[in-house]
Amino acid sequence: MNNKRQIGWAVFYNLLKEKRPFSFMGITFTGGAVLILLPVALIISVAGTQPYEKYDNEAIQKNGIEKNAKITYIQTMQNVSENGEHPVTISYEYENNGSVVKDKFETFDLEKISGLAVGNEIKVLSYKNQSVIKNLKPFSFPFGVFFILPGIFGLMGVIFLFIGFFPALKKFNLYKTGIIRDANVVSISSHNGTTTFRTFQSKFLVNYYFSDGLGNKIFGNSTTTDFLLVNEKKAGDTVKIFVDESDQTKTCLVPRLEAMKYNWSI
């Protein structure tokens, strides 16, 4: 097994630049979703959820004990709307084991509650210090909608990472641990260049093949910005490549500048 070569993370950053804008978009979208949008959505959902919205309605309906309650306040929630209608929060109180319990219930069953007023008696079901109004369907704000945006950003980030970030990481790992092989150039052609705000950097695609040691030819290709290599090499010439020890289909050109800078002795 080869020892890892010395290599700086600045090399990885340069590889990311070769894969932009996808690599940086992947980092930006994923980081924004995880570090900014998701925490904001969590804060909003936690801060905005009322205690009665967290009740286990199914358990209350199944195991709750019926109690007589009195309505103390009725409020229409103007900040929530569905088809032009607003849910209503009903505050009430009832006696349980000698103590007066105050609770709230929010519902969209507007027809069923249209005749209710403060002071009216209603039936509630009480279970483990939680209660609901009998025969009414509870409503809770769908805070899950706040997680849609982080989800979209996260999904886009993962897609961009697969396009730009992971290929750069794969090549970086080949730089560190790849086996050195000689390969024969098949062709060299121009590839899409990378652009910054100030410069345009030409990129070339080098197609090559090498022997797997058993007489079989394995074909591969790798991009490079090494203009000198492109000028020096032609079809049939030999170039140095890195090959993944566990998967010989994963290859890349040996970067001459990094090899000299980190004294790889290649």
Coordinates of C-alpha atoms in Angstrom, one line a residue:
M1 CA 0.0 0.0 0.0
N2 CA 1.3 3.5 -0.9
N3 CA 2.0 6.0 1.7
K4 CA 0.0 9.2 1.4
R5 CA 1.8 12.0 -0.4
Q6 CA 2.2 15.4 1.1
I7 CA -0.3 17.8 -0.4
G8 CA -1.8 21.0 0.7
W9 CA -5.5 21.9 0.9
A10 CA -4.8 24.8 -1.5
V11 CA -4.5 22.1 -4.2
F12 CA -8.1 21.0 -3.4
Y13 CA -9.3 24.6 -3.6
N14 CA -7.7 24.8 -7.1
L15 CA -9.5 21.6 -8.1
L16 CA -12.7 23.1 -6.9
K17 CA -12.1 26.1 -9.1
E18 CA -11.7 23.8 -12.1
K19 CA -15.2 22.5 -11.3
R20 CA -16.9 25.8 -10.7
P21 CA -19.5 27.1 -10.7
F22 CA -21.0 23.7 -9.7
S23 CA -18.6 23.0 -6.8
F24 CA -19.0 26.4 -5.2
M25 CA -22.8 26.3 -5.8
G26 CA -22.9 23.0 -4.1
I27 CA -21.1 24.2 -1.1
T28 CA -23.1 27.4 -1.0
F29 CA -26.5 25.8 -1.4
T30 CA -25.8 22.9 1.0
G31 CA -24.1 25.2 3.6
G32 CA -26.9 27.7 3.3
A33 CA -29.6 25.1 3.8
V34 CA -27.9 23.4 6.8
L35 CA -26.4 26.5 8.6
I36 CA -29.0 29.2 7.8
L37 CA -32.3 28.1 6.4
L38 CA -32.8 24.9 8.5
P39 CA -32.0 26.6 11.9
V40 CA -34.3 29.5 11.0
A41 CA -37.1 27.1 10.1
L42 CA -36.6 25.2 13.4
I43 CA -36.7 28.4 15.4
I44 CA -39.9 29.6 13.7
S45 CA -41.6 26.2 14.1
V46 CA -40.6 25.9 17.8
A47 CA -41.3 29.5 18.7
G48 CA -44.6 29.6 16.8
T49 CA -46.1 26.3 18.0
Q50 CA -48.6 26.6 20.8
P51 CA -48.7 24.0 23.6
Y52 CA -52.1 22.7 22.5
E53 CA -50.8 22.2 19.0
K54 CA -48.5 19.5 20.4
Y55 CA -51.2 17.4 22.0
D56 CA -51.6 13.8 21.1
N57 CA -55.1 14.1 19.7
E58 CA -55.4 10.4 18.9
A59 CA -54.6 9.3 22.4
I60 CA -57.0 11.9 23.9
Q61 CA -59.8 10.8 21.6
K62 CA -59.2 7.2 22.6
N63 CA -58.6 7.5 26.3
G64 CA -59.9 10.9 27.3
I65 CA -62.5 11.4 30.0
E66 CA -65.5 13.6 29.1
K67 CA -65.7 16.8 31.1
N68 CA -68.0 19.8 31.2
A69 CA -66.2 23.0 30.2
K70 CA -67.1 26.7 29.9
I71 CA -65.9 28.9 27.1
T72 CA -63.9 31.9 28.3
Y73 CA -62.7 33.5 25.1
I74 CA -63.1 33.0 21.3
Q75 CA -60.6 34.5 18.9
T76 CA -60.4 34.4 15.1
M77 CA -56.8 33.8 13.9
Q78 CA -56.4 36.5 11.3
N79 CA -52.8 35.5 10.4
V80 CA -53.9 32.2 9.0
S81 CA -56.2 31.8 6.0
E82 CA -57.6 29.0 3.9
N83 CA -60.0 29.7 1.1
G84 CA -60.7 33.1 2.6
E85 CA -61.6 31.6 6.0
H86 CA -59.7 31.8 9.3
P87 CA -59.4 29.2 12.0
V88 CA -60.8 30.0 15.5
T89 CA -59.1 29.5 18.8
I90 CA -61.5 28.7 21.7
S91 CA -60.3 29.2 25.2
Y92 CA -62.1 27.3 28.0
E93 CA -61.8 26.0 31.5
Y94 CA -63.0 22.9 33.3
E95 CA -62.6 21.2 36.6
N96 CA -60.3 18.2 37.0
N97 CA -59.6 16.5 40.3
G98 CA -60.7 19.6 42.2
S99 CA -58.6 22.0 40.2
V100 CA -59.6 24.4 37.5
V101 CA -57.8 23.7 34.2
K102 CA -57.5 26.3 31.5
D103 CA -56.8 25.2 27.9
K104 CA -57.3 26.2 24.3
F105 CA -58.4 24.5 21.1
E106 CA -58.0 25.6 17.6
T107 CA -60.3 24.4 14.8
F108 CA -61.5 25.1 11.2
D109 CA -64.9 23.5 11.9
L110 CA -66.5 26.9 11.5
E111 CA -70.1 25.6 10.9
K112 CA -70.1 23.5 14.1
I113 CA -68.9 26.4 16.3
S114 CA -70.9 29.2 14.6
G115 CA -73.4 29.3 17.5
L116 CA -70.9 29.2 20.3
A117 CA -70.3 32.3 22.6
V118 CA -68.3 33.1 25.7
G119 CA -70.0 31.5 28.7
N120 CA -71.4 28.5 26.8
E121 CA -70.8 25.1 28.1
I122 CA -69.1 22.5 25.9
K123 CA -67.9 18.9 26.2
V124 CA -64.2 18.3 26.3
L125 CA -62.1 15.1 26.5
S126 CA -59.3 15.3 29.1
Y127 CA -56.3 12.9 29.2
K128 CA -52.9 13.4 30.9
N129 CA -53.3 17.2 31.4
Q130 CA -54.2 17.6 27.7
S131 CA -57.7 18.2 26.3
V132 CA -59.7 18.7 23.1
I133 CA -63.2 19.8 22.4
K134 CA -65.4 16.8 21.7
N135 CA -66.6 16.3 18.2
L136 CA -64.4 19.0 16.7
K137 CA -61.4 18.5 14.4
P138 CA -58.3 20.3 15.7
F139 CA -56.2 22.5 13.5
S140 CA -52.5 23.3 13.9
F141 CA -50.5 25.6 11.7
P142 CA -48.5 23.5 9.1
F143 CA -45.1 24.7 10.1
G144 CA -43.6 22.0 7.8
V145 CA -44.0 24.5 5.0
F146 CA -41.0 26.4 6.4
F147 CA -38.8 23.3 5.8
I148 CA -39.6 23.2 2.1
L149 CA -37.1 26.0 1.2
P150 CA -34.2 24.4 3.1
G151 CA -35.2 21.1 1.5
I152 CA -35.1 22.6 -2.0
F153 CA -31.8 24.3 -1.3
G154 CA -30.3 21.2 0.2
L155 CA -31.4 19.0 -2.7
M156 CA -29.9 21.5 -5.2
G157 CA -26.7 21.6 -3.1
V158 CA -26.4 17.8 -3.2
I159 CA -26.9 17.8 -7.0
F160 CA -24.2 20.5 -7.5
L161 CA -21.9 18.7 -5.1
F162 CA -22.1 15.5 -7.2
I163 CA -21.4 17.5 -10.3
G164 CA -18.5 19.6 -9.0
F165 CA -17.4 18.9 -5.4
F166 CA -17.1 15.1 -5.4
P167 CA -15.1 14.9 -8.7
A168 CA -12.6 17.4 -7.3
L169 CA -12.4 15.3 -4.1
K170 CA -11.9 12.1 -6.1
K171 CA -9.0 13.7 -8.0
F172 CA -7.5 15.1 -4.7
N173 CA -7.5 11.6 -3.2
L174 CA -5.8 10.3 -6.3
Y175 CA -3.1 12.9 -5.8
K176 CA -2.6 11.6 -2.3
T177 CA -2.8 7.8 -2.7
G178 CA -2.9 7.0 -6.4
I179 CA -0.4 4.5 -8.0
I180 CA 1.9 6.0 -10.5
R181 CA 1.6 4.5 -14.0
D182 CA 2.8 5.4 -17.5
A183 CA 0.0 6.0 -20.0
N184 CA 0.0 6.5 -23.8
V185 CA -1.7 9.6 -25.1
V186 CA -4.5 8.9 -27.5
S187 CA -5.7 12.5 -28.2
I188 CA -5.7 15.9 -26.7
S189 CA -8.6 18.3 -27.2
S190 CA -9.8 21.6 -25.8
H191 CA -12.3 21.4 -23.1
N192 CA -14.7 24.0 -21.5
G193 CA -12.5 26.5 -19.8
T194 CA -13.0 28.0 -16.3
T195 CA -13.8 31.6 -16.0
T196 CA -13.2 34.1 -13.2
F197 CA -14.1 37.8 -13.1
R198 CA -10.7 38.6 -14.3
T199 CA -9.3 35.7 -16.4
F200 CA -10.3 32.8 -18.6
Q201 CA -8.3 29.7 -18.0
S202 CA -8.0 27.2 -20.9
K203 CA -8.7 23.5 -20.0
F204 CA -7.8 20.5 -22.1
L205 CA -9.0 16.9 -22.1
V206 CA -6.3 14.3 -22.4
N207 CA -7.4 10.8 -23.5
Y208 CA -5.0 8.0 -22.8
Y209 CA -4.7 4.2 -22.1
F210 CA -2.4 2.1 -19.9
S211 CA -1.8 -1.5 -19.2
D212 CA -3.4 -3.2 -16.2
G213 CA -0.4 -5.5 -15.8
L214 CA -2.2 -8.4 -17.4
G215 CA -1.9 -7.2 -21.0
N216 CA -5.2 -5.5 -21.0
K217 CA -5.6 -1.9 -22.1
I218 CA -7.6 0.4 -19.8
F219 CA -8.7 3.7 -21.3
G220 CA -9.2 6.9 -19.4
N221 CA -9.1 10.6 -19.6
S222 CA -8.3 13.6 -17.4
T223 CA -8.6 17.3 -17.7
T224 CA -5.7 19.6 -17.3
T225 CA -4.8 23.3 -17.4
D226 CA -1.1 22.5 -18.0
F227 CA -0.5 24.4 -21.2
L228 CA 3.1 23.2 -21.4
L229 CA 2.1 19.6 -21.2
V230 CA -0.4 20.1 -24.1
N231 CA 2.3 21.7 -26.2
E232 CA 4.9 19.0 -25.4
K233 CA 2.7 15.9 -25.8
K234 CA 1.0 14.4 -28.8
A235 CA -0.7 11.1 -29.6
G236 CA 1.6 8.2 -28.8
D237 CA 3.6 10.0 -26.2
T238 CA 3.9 8.9 -22.6
V239 CA 2.4 10.8 -19.7
K240 CA 2.4 10.0 -16.0
I241 CA -1.0 9.3 -14.4
F242 CA -2.3 8.3 -11.0
V243 CA -4.4 5.1 -10.8
D244 CA -6.7 4.2 -7.9
E245 CA -5.4 1.0 -6.3
S246 CA -8.8 -0.5 -5.8
D247 CA -10.5 0.7 -9.0
Q248 CA -8.2 1.1 -12.0
T249 CA -10.9 2.9 -14.0
K250 CA -10.4 5.9 -11.7
T251 CA -7.4 7.8 -13.0
C252 CA -6.0 11.3 -13.5
L253 CA -3.0 13.0 -14.9
V254 CA -0.1 13.7 -12.5
P255 CA 0.0 17.5 -12.0
R256 CA 3.5 18.6 -12.7
L257 CA 3.4 21.8 -10.7
E258 CA 2.1 20.1 -7.5
A259 CA 4.6 17.2 -8.0
M260 CA 7.5 19.7 -8.0
K261 CA 6.1 21.9 -5.2
Y262 CA 5.6 19.0 -2.8
N263 CA 8.6 17.0 -3.9
W264 CA 6.8 13.8 -5.0
S265 CA 9.9 12.6 -6.8
I266 CA 8.0 11.4 -9.8

